[in-house]
Amino acid sequence: GAGVSQSPRYKVAKRGQDVALRCDPISGHVSLFWYQQALGQGPEFLTYFQNEAQLDKSGLPSDRFFAERPEGSVSTLKIQRTQQEDSAVYLCASRQYGTGGNTIYFGEGSWLTVV
Amino acid sequence: AQSVTQLGSHVSVSEGALVLLRCNYSSSVPPYLFWYVQYPNQGLQLLLKYTSAATLVKGINGFEAEFKKSETSFHLTKPSAHMSDAAEYFCAVSDDNQGGKLIFGQGTELSVKP
């Protein structure tokens, strides 16, 4: 596709509910990232895939957070038993190659509100 | 570990005035440095990036930034602010040793007064 596509754009979840956020990266991009952006803060790294391999998940805040990219393209970020502190914008990004100097392109984010 | 510090969470300038947004980084290896802009309810858009070529980097919308190793800085400037520049600006650092993931600063909100 032309850009990184995320869905849903907006999600309201009741506390304790499970949510799944989808990311469709730019076609052919090897690297995929998930970030969490709390209100008024900079994005914080959650996890990184190179193709289908999850190479870094050091930023996932708890074992309630799980990400996958089974075929090396679309990715899903799943949050189990949501808590109010999970309310944030979840940004997905992709990069053509695996090196840091290449541009990372961001989607418009999935806005999660836990009530 | 890498980190980025953006000095000033909020900067206000008059239309036509110089824009200066400050960013200092910490990195144990030669870094890649980026500036992104975020408009309300939108994702991040790349303004410019430094990848060890020229130290003065020109980006979109008239912005530029200069990499100064001695000062560990990568400040963003624009000679003349426009109303449409009002947005949140993020400085970020990355390196290949960590998969090239971006580490962001806290952001600087730029307001432009008419």
PDB file of C-alpha atoms in Angstrom:
ATOM      1  CA  GLY A   1       0.000   0.000   0.000  1.00  0.00           C
ATOM      2  CA  ALA A   2       0.893   3.656  -0.192  1.00  0.00           C
ATOM      3  CA  GLY A   3       1.413   4.068   3.533  1.00  0.00           C
ATOM      4  CA  VAL A   4       1.242   2.284   6.861  1.00  0.00           C
ATOM      5  CA  SER A   5      -2.375   1.479   7.635  1.00  0.00           C
ATOM      6  CA  GLN A   6      -3.715   0.857  11.129  1.00  0.00           C
ATOM      7  CA  SER A   7      -7.097  -0.307  12.370  1.00  0.00           C
ATOM      8  CA  PRO A   8      -9.172   0.440  14.230  1.00  0.00           C
ATOM      9  CA  ARG A   9      -8.378   4.142  14.397  1.00  0.00           C
ATOM     10  CA  TYR A  10     -10.340   4.483  17.621  1.00  0.00           C
ATOM     11  CA  LYS A  11     -11.195   1.847  20.198  1.00  0.00           C
ATOM     12  CA  VAL A  12     -12.975   2.154  23.522  1.00  0.00           C
ATOM     13  CA  ALA A  13     -12.570  -0.902  25.715  1.00  0.00           C
ATOM     14  CA  LYS A  14     -13.973  -1.721  29.099  1.00  0.00           C
ATOM     15  CA  ARG A  15     -11.387  -2.534  31.718  1.00  0.00           C
ATOM     16  CA  GLY A  16     -10.596  -6.218  31.584  1.00  0.00           C
ATOM     17  CA  GLN A  17     -11.503  -6.589  27.920  1.00  0.00           C
ATOM     18  CA  ASP A  18      -9.030  -7.927  25.357  1.00  0.00           C
ATOM     19  CA  VAL A  19      -8.187  -5.780  22.314  1.00  0.00           C
ATOM     20  CA  ALA A  20      -6.405  -6.432  19.045  1.00  0.00           C
ATOM     21  CA  LEU A  21      -4.831  -3.699  16.947  1.00  0.00           C
ATOM     22  CA  ARG A  22      -3.863  -4.331  13.360  1.00  0.00           C
ATOM     23  CA  CYS A  23      -1.028  -2.890  11.311  1.00  0.00           C
ATOM     24  CA  ASP A  24      -0.597  -3.178   7.557  1.00  0.00           C
ATOM     25  CA  PRO A  25       2.910  -1.937   6.713  1.00  0.00           C
ATOM     26  CA  ILE A  26       4.132  -0.518   3.428  1.00  0.00           C
ATOM     27  CA  SER A  27       4.342  -3.370   0.937  1.00  0.00           C
ATOM     28  CA  GLY A  28       7.746  -5.055   0.918  1.00  0.00           C
ATOM     29  CA  HIS A  29       9.007  -3.429   4.090  1.00  0.00           C
ATOM     30  CA  VAL A  30      11.166  -5.785   6.110  1.00  0.00           C
ATOM     31  CA  SER A  31      11.098  -4.063   9.483  1.00  0.00           C
ATOM     32  CA  LEU A  32       8.019  -3.333  11.576  1.00  0.00           C
ATOM     33  CA  PHE A  33       7.816  -1.475  14.874  1.00  0.00           C
ATOM     34  CA  TRP A  34       5.147  -0.858  17.484  1.00  0.00           C
ATOM     35  CA  TYR A  35       5.238   2.225  19.720  1.00  0.00           C
ATOM     36  CA  GLN A  36       3.025   3.437  22.549  1.00  0.00           C
ATOM     37  CA  GLN A  37       2.387   7.169  22.910  1.00  0.00           C
ATOM     38  CA  ALA A  38       0.737   8.390  26.083  1.00  0.00           C
ATOM     39  CA  LEU A  39      -0.971  11.777  26.076  1.00  0.00           C
ATOM     40  CA  GLY A  40       1.584  14.581  25.979  1.00  0.00           C
ATOM     41  CA  GLN A  41       4.543  12.219  25.704  1.00  0.00           C
ATOM     42  CA  GLY A  42       6.913  11.034  23.038  1.00  0.00           C
ATOM     43  CA  PRO A  43       6.408   7.599  21.499  1.00  0.00           C
ATOM     44  CA  GLU A  44       7.960   4.733  23.446  1.00  0.00           C
ATOM     45  CA  PHE A  45       9.261   1.609  21.756  1.00  0.00           C
ATOM     46  CA  LEU A  46       7.349  -1.606  22.350  1.00  0.00           C
ATOM     47  CA  THR A  47       8.610  -4.233  19.917  1.00  0.00           C
ATOM     48  CA  TYR A  48      10.384  -4.827  16.589  1.00  0.00           C
ATOM     49  CA  PHE A  49      10.034  -7.415  13.846  1.00  0.00           C
ATOM     50  CA  GLN A  50      12.317  -8.219  10.977  1.00  0.00           C
ATOM     51  CA  ASN A  51      10.121 -10.155   8.586  1.00  0.00           C
ATOM     52  CA  GLU A  52       8.275 -12.647  10.817  1.00  0.00           C
ATOM     53  CA  ALA A  53      10.957 -12.748  13.510  1.00  0.00           C
ATOM     54  CA  GLN A  54      10.362 -10.711  16.644  1.00  0.00           C
ATOM     55  CA  LEU A  55      13.901  -9.520  17.341  1.00  0.00           C
ATOM     56  CA  ASP A  56      13.227  -7.153  20.209  1.00  0.00           C
ATOM     57  CA  LYS A  57      10.319  -7.091  22.631  1.00  0.00           C
ATOM     58  CA  SER A  58      12.096  -5.292  25.412  1.00  0.00           C
ATOM     59  CA  GLY A  59       9.581  -2.456  25.481  1.00  0.00           C
ATOM     60  CA  LEU A  60       6.442  -4.494  26.082  1.00  0.00           C
ATOM     61  CA  PRO A  61       5.252  -3.281  29.502  1.00  0.00           C
ATOM     62  CA  SER A  62       3.831  -6.552  30.772  1.00  0.00           C
ATOM     63  CA  ASP A  63       2.941 -10.074  29.741  1.00  0.00           C
ATOM     64  CA  ARG A  64      -0.539  -8.774  28.884  1.00  0.00           C
ATOM     65  CA  PHE A  65       0.973  -7.335  25.710  1.00  0.00           C
ATOM     66  CA  PHE A  66       1.654  -9.659  22.807  1.00  0.00           C
ATOM     67  CA  ALA A  67       2.585  -8.956  19.186  1.00  0.00           C
ATOM     68  CA  GLU A  68       2.852 -11.175  16.161  1.00  0.00           C
ATOM     69  CA  ARG A  69       3.660 -10.972  12.461  1.00  0.00           C
ATOM     70  CA  PRO A  70       3.197 -14.549  11.287  1.00  0.00           C
ATOM     71  CA  GLU A  71       3.743 -14.078   7.556  1.00  0.00           C
ATOM     72  CA  GLY A  72       6.133 -11.182   7.682  1.00  0.00           C
ATOM     73  CA  SER A  73       3.638  -8.554   6.559  1.00  0.00           C
ATOM     74  CA  VAL A  74       0.552  -7.686   8.633  1.00  0.00           C
ATOM     75  CA  SER A  75       1.100  -7.434  12.370  1.00  0.00           C
ATOM     76  CA  THR A  76      -1.276  -7.560  15.324  1.00  0.00           C
ATOM     77  CA  LEU A  77      -0.713  -6.104  18.758  1.00  0.00           C
ATOM     78  CA  LYS A  78      -2.888  -7.767  21.360  1.00  0.00           C
ATOM     79  CA  ILE A  79      -3.541  -6.440  24.832  1.00  0.00           C
ATOM     80  CA  GLN A  80      -5.197  -8.793  27.272  1.00  0.00           C
ATOM     81  CA  ARG A  81      -7.238  -7.742  30.299  1.00  0.00           C
ATOM     82  CA  THR A  82      -6.878  -4.046  29.489  1.00  0.00           C
ATOM     83  CA  GLN A  83      -6.180  -1.582  32.290  1.00  0.00           C
ATOM     84  CA  GLN A  84      -6.723   2.169  32.386  1.00  0.00           C
ATOM     85  CA  GLU A  85      -2.987   2.790  32.132  1.00  0.00           C
ATOM     86  CA  ASP A  86      -3.083   1.110  28.714  1.00  0.00           C
ATOM     87  CA  SER A  87      -4.971   4.121  27.336  1.00  0.00           C
ATOM     88  CA  ALA A  88      -2.688   5.588  24.685  1.00  0.00           C
ATOM     89  CA  VAL A  89      -2.108   5.882  20.974  1.00  0.00           C
ATOM     90  CA  TYR A  90      -0.464   2.784  19.526  1.00  0.00           C
ATOM     91  CA  LEU A  91       1.698   3.630  16.546  1.00  0.00           C
ATOM     92  CA  CYS A  92       2.899   1.143  13.989  1.00  0.00           C
ATOM     93  CA  ALA A  93       5.832   1.908  11.715  1.00  0.00           C
ATOM     94  CA  SER A  94       7.722   0.158   8.960  1.00  0.00           C
ATOM     95  CA  ARG A  95      11.105   0.432   7.267  1.00  0.00           C
ATOM     96  CA  GLN A  96      12.248  -0.979   3.974  1.00  0.00           C
ATOM     97  CA  TYR A  97      15.458  -2.576   5.222  1.00  0.00           C
ATOM     98  CA  GLY A  98      16.961  -3.695   8.489  1.00  0.00           C
ATOM     99  CA  THR A  99      19.439  -0.848   8.983  1.00  0.00           C
ATOM    100  CA  GLY A 100      18.945   2.125  11.224  1.00  0.00           C
ATOM    101  CA  GLY A 101      19.726   4.791   8.691  1.00  0.00           C
ATOM    102  CA  ASN A 102      16.711   4.070   6.570  1.00  0.00           C
ATOM    103  CA  THR A 103      13.546   6.083   7.079  1.00  0.00           C
ATOM    104  CA  ILE A 104      10.880   4.690   9.371  1.00  0.00           C
ATOM    105  CA  TYR A 105       7.353   5.483   8.209  1.00  0.00           C
ATOM    106  CA  PHE A 106       4.548   5.772  10.732  1.00  0.00           C
ATOM    107  CA  GLY A 107       0.865   5.037  10.534  1.00  0.00           C
ATOM    108  CA  GLU A 108      -1.747   7.377  11.976  1.00  0.00           C
ATOM    109  CA  GLY A 109      -2.132   5.268  15.092  1.00  0.00           C
ATOM    110  CA  SER A 110      -4.825   3.411  16.948  1.00  0.00           C
ATOM    111  CA  TRP A 111      -6.292   5.454  19.796  1.00  0.00           C
ATOM    112  CA  LEU A 112      -7.180   3.186  22.707  1.00  0.00           C
ATOM    113  CA  THR A 113      -9.280   4.407  25.604  1.00  0.00           C
ATOM    114  CA  VAL A 114      -9.901   2.012  28.488  1.00  0.00           C
ATOM    115  CA  VAL A 115     -12.891   2.921  30.643  1.00  0.00           C
TER     116      VAL A 115
ATOM    117  CA  ALA B   1      22.076   3.479  26.274  1.00  0.00           C
ATOM    118  CA  GLN B   2      20.875   6.074  23.856  1.00  0.00           C
ATOM    119  CA  SER B   3      18.725   8.991  24.885  1.00  0.00           C
ATOM    120  CA  VAL B   4      17.413  12.288  23.598  1.00  0.00           C
ATOM    121  CA  THR B   5      16.634  15.481  25.494  1.00  0.00           C
ATOM    122  CA  GLN B   6      14.491  18.189  23.976  1.00  0.00           C
ATOM    123  CA  LEU B   7      14.887  21.505  25.758  1.00  0.00           C
ATOM    124  CA  GLY B   8      11.585  23.278  26.127  1.00  0.00           C
ATOM    125  CA  SER B   9       8.281  21.459  26.012  1.00  0.00           C
ATOM    126  CA  HIS B  10       6.609  24.484  24.467  1.00  0.00           C
ATOM    127  CA  VAL B  11       8.024  27.128  22.138  1.00  0.00           C
ATOM    128  CA  SER B  12       6.046  30.107  20.871  1.00  0.00           C
ATOM    129  CA  VAL B  13       7.158  32.335  17.983  1.00  0.00           C
ATOM    130  CA  SER B  14       5.587  35.021  15.844  1.00  0.00           C
ATOM    131  CA  GLU B  15       4.816  34.371  12.212  1.00  0.00           C
ATOM    132  CA  GLY B  16       7.914  35.194  10.177  1.00  0.00           C
ATOM    133  CA  ALA B  17      10.293  34.783  13.112  1.00  0.00           C
ATOM    134  CA  LEU B  18      13.114  32.259  13.425  1.00  0.00           C
ATOM    135  CA  VAL B  19      12.197  28.821  14.723  1.00  0.00           C
ATOM    136  CA  LEU B  20      14.758  27.041  16.919  1.00  0.00           C
ATOM    137  CA  LEU B  21      13.934  23.727  18.560  1.00  0.00           C
ATOM    138  CA  ARG B  22      16.686  22.208  20.650  1.00  0.00           C
ATOM    139  CA  CYS B  23      17.727  18.559  20.803  1.00  0.00           C
ATOM    140  CA  ASN B  24      20.687  16.976  22.578  1.00  0.00           C
ATOM    141  CA  TYR B  25      21.487  13.302  22.298  1.00  0.00           C
ATOM    142  CA  SER B  26      23.503  10.680  24.115  1.00  0.00           C
ATOM    143  CA  SER B  27      24.939   7.750  22.228  1.00  0.00           C
ATOM    144  CA  SER B  28      27.950   5.483  22.651  1.00  0.00           C
ATOM    145  CA  VAL B  29      28.151   4.855  18.914  1.00  0.00           C
ATOM    146  CA  PRO B  30      27.789   7.175  15.921  1.00  0.00           C
ATOM    147  CA  PRO B  31      24.087   7.898  15.882  1.00  0.00           C
ATOM    148  CA  TYR B  32      21.427   8.327  13.297  1.00  0.00           C
ATOM    149  CA  LEU B  33      19.319  11.361  14.186  1.00  0.00           C
ATOM    150  CA  PHE B  34      15.828  12.291  13.080  1.00  0.00           C
ATOM    151  CA  TRP B  35      13.248  15.024  13.447  1.00  0.00           C
ATOM    152  CA  TYR B  36       9.584  14.105  13.110  1.00  0.00           C
ATOM    153  CA  VAL B  37       6.515  16.369  13.141  1.00  0.00           C
ATOM    154  CA  GLN B  38       3.099  15.371  14.445  1.00  0.00           C
ATOM    155  CA  TYR B  39      -0.039  17.318  13.628  1.00  0.00           C
ATOM    156  CA  PRO B  40      -3.114  16.854  15.854  1.00  0.00           C
ATOM    157  CA  ASN B  41      -4.676  13.404  15.583  1.00  0.00           C
ATOM    158  CA  GLN B  42      -2.137  12.309  13.006  1.00  0.00           C
ATOM    159  CA  GLY B  43       0.881  10.057  12.878  1.00  0.00           C
ATOM    160  CA  LEU B  44       4.513  11.112  12.706  1.00  0.00           C
ATOM    161  CA  GLN B  45       5.961  12.578   9.534  1.00  0.00           C
ATOM    162  CA  LEU B  46       9.695  12.656   8.888  1.00  0.00           C
ATOM    163  CA  LEU B  47      11.117  16.183   8.526  1.00  0.00           C
ATOM    164  CA  LEU B  48      14.772  15.267   8.069  1.00  0.00           C
ATOM    165  CA  LYS B  49      17.459  12.813   9.108  1.00  0.00           C
ATOM    166  CA  TYR B  50      21.210  12.684   9.720  1.00  0.00           C
ATOM    167  CA  THR B  51      22.996   9.505   8.697  1.00  0.00           C
ATOM    168  CA  SER B  52      26.686  10.526   8.878  1.00  0.00           C
ATOM    169  CA  ALA B  53      26.864  12.312   5.548  1.00  0.00           C
ATOM    170  CA  ALA B  54      26.675  16.119   5.548  1.00  0.00           C
ATOM    171  CA  THR B  55      26.399  17.666   9.008  1.00  0.00           C
ATOM    172  CA  LEU B  56      23.901  20.282   7.793  1.00  0.00           C
ATOM    173  CA  VAL B  57      20.741  18.485   6.786  1.00  0.00           C
ATOM    174  CA  LYS B  58      17.907  20.070   4.848  1.00  0.00           C
ATOM    175  CA  GLY B  59      14.411  18.732   5.177  1.00  0.00           C
ATOM    176  CA  ILE B  60      10.894  19.397   4.054  1.00  0.00           C
ATOM    177  CA  ASN B  61       8.913  22.606   4.584  1.00  0.00           C
ATOM    178  CA  GLY B  62      12.057  24.745   4.859  1.00  0.00           C
ATOM    179  CA  PHE B  63      13.425  23.078   7.989  1.00  0.00           C
ATOM    180  CA  GLU B  64      17.061  22.199   8.515  1.00  0.00           C
ATOM    181  CA  ALA B  65      19.216  20.817  11.308  1.00  0.00           C
ATOM    182  CA  GLU B  66      22.929  20.765  12.046  1.00  0.00           C
ATOM    183  CA  PHE B  67      24.709  17.819  13.625  1.00  0.00           C
ATOM    184  CA  LYS B  68      27.353  19.034  16.090  1.00  0.00           C
ATOM    185  CA  LYS B  69      29.288  16.135  17.554  1.00  0.00           C
ATOM    186  CA  SER B  70      31.253  18.319  19.988  1.00  0.00           C
ATOM    187  CA  GLU B  71      28.021  19.607  21.478  1.00  0.00           C
ATOM    188  CA  THR B  72      26.053  16.360  21.021  1.00  0.00           C
ATOM    189  CA  SER B  73      23.315  18.473  19.515  1.00  0.00           C
ATOM    190  CA  PHE B  74      20.955  18.310  16.551  1.00  0.00           C
ATOM    191  CA  HIS B  75      18.890  21.496  16.761  1.00  0.00           C
ATOM    192  CA  LEU B  76      16.079  22.137  14.278  1.00  0.00           C
ATOM    193  CA  THR B  77      15.715  25.544  12.655  1.00  0.00           C
ATOM    194  CA  LYS B  78      13.568  27.372  10.157  1.00  0.00           C
ATOM    195  CA  PRO B  79      14.320  30.980   9.143  1.00  0.00           C
ATOM    196  CA  SER B  80      10.725  32.157   8.965  1.00  0.00           C
ATOM    197  CA  ALA B  81       7.816  30.535  10.803  1.00  0.00           C
ATOM    198  CA  HIS B  82       4.489  29.981   9.108  1.00  0.00           C
ATOM    199  CA  MET B  83       1.154  29.433  10.800  1.00  0.00           C
ATOM    200  CA  SER B  84       1.032  25.934   9.331  1.00  0.00           C
ATOM    201  CA  ASP B  85       4.207  24.994  11.263  1.00  0.00           C
ATOM    202  CA  ALA B  86       2.244  24.809  14.507  1.00  0.00           C
ATOM    203  CA  ALA B  87       2.570  21.193  15.627  1.00  0.00           C
ATOM    204  CA  GLU B  88       4.447  18.838  17.952  1.00  0.00           C
ATOM    205  CA  TYR B  89       8.060  18.140  17.021  1.00  0.00           C
ATOM    206  CA  PHE B  90      10.019  15.089  18.113  1.00  0.00           C
ATOM    207  CA  CYS B  91      13.742  14.466  17.964  1.00  0.00           C
ATOM    208  CA  ALA B  92      14.835  10.817  17.840  1.00  0.00           C
ATOM    209  CA  VAL B  93      18.055   8.792  17.832  1.00  0.00           C
ATOM    210  CA  SER B  94      18.806   5.276  16.638  1.00  0.00           C
ATOM    211  CA  ASP B  95      21.691   2.965  15.836  1.00  0.00           C
ATOM    212  CA  ASP B  96      22.128  -0.324  14.033  1.00  0.00           C
ATOM    213  CA  ASN B  97      23.254  -2.087  17.197  1.00  0.00           C
ATOM    214  CA  GLN B  98      19.692  -1.960  18.489  1.00  0.00           C
ATOM    215  CA  GLY B  99      17.954  -2.796  15.255  1.00  0.00           C
ATOM    216  CA  GLY B 100      17.627   0.839  14.350  1.00  0.00           C
ATOM    217  CA  LYS B 101      14.695   1.395  16.683  1.00  0.00           C
ATOM    218  CA  LEU B 102      13.971   5.037  17.383  1.00  0.00           C
ATOM    219  CA  ILE B 103      14.361   6.524  20.848  1.00  0.00           C
ATOM    220  CA  PHE B 104      12.281   9.697  21.055  1.00  0.00           C
ATOM    221  CA  GLY B 105      12.488  12.840  23.098  1.00  0.00           C
ATOM    222  CA  GLN B 106       9.487  14.170  24.983  1.00  0.00           C
ATOM    223  CA  GLY B 107       8.534  16.525  22.202  1.00  0.00           C
ATOM    224  CA  THR B 108       8.290  20.285  21.757  1.00  0.00           C
ATOM    225  CA  GLU B 109       5.000  21.929  20.949  1.00  0.00           C
ATOM    226  CA  LEU B 110       5.465  24.824  18.559  1.00  0.00           C
ATOM    227  CA  SER B 111       2.902  27.623  18.557  1.00  0.00           C
ATOM    228  CA  VAL B 112       2.949  30.340  15.893  1.00  0.00           C
ATOM    229  CA  LYS B 113       1.314  33.666  16.665  1.00  0.00           C
ATOM    230  CA  PRO B 114      -0.065  35.849  13.870  1.00  0.00           C
TER     231      PRO B 114
END
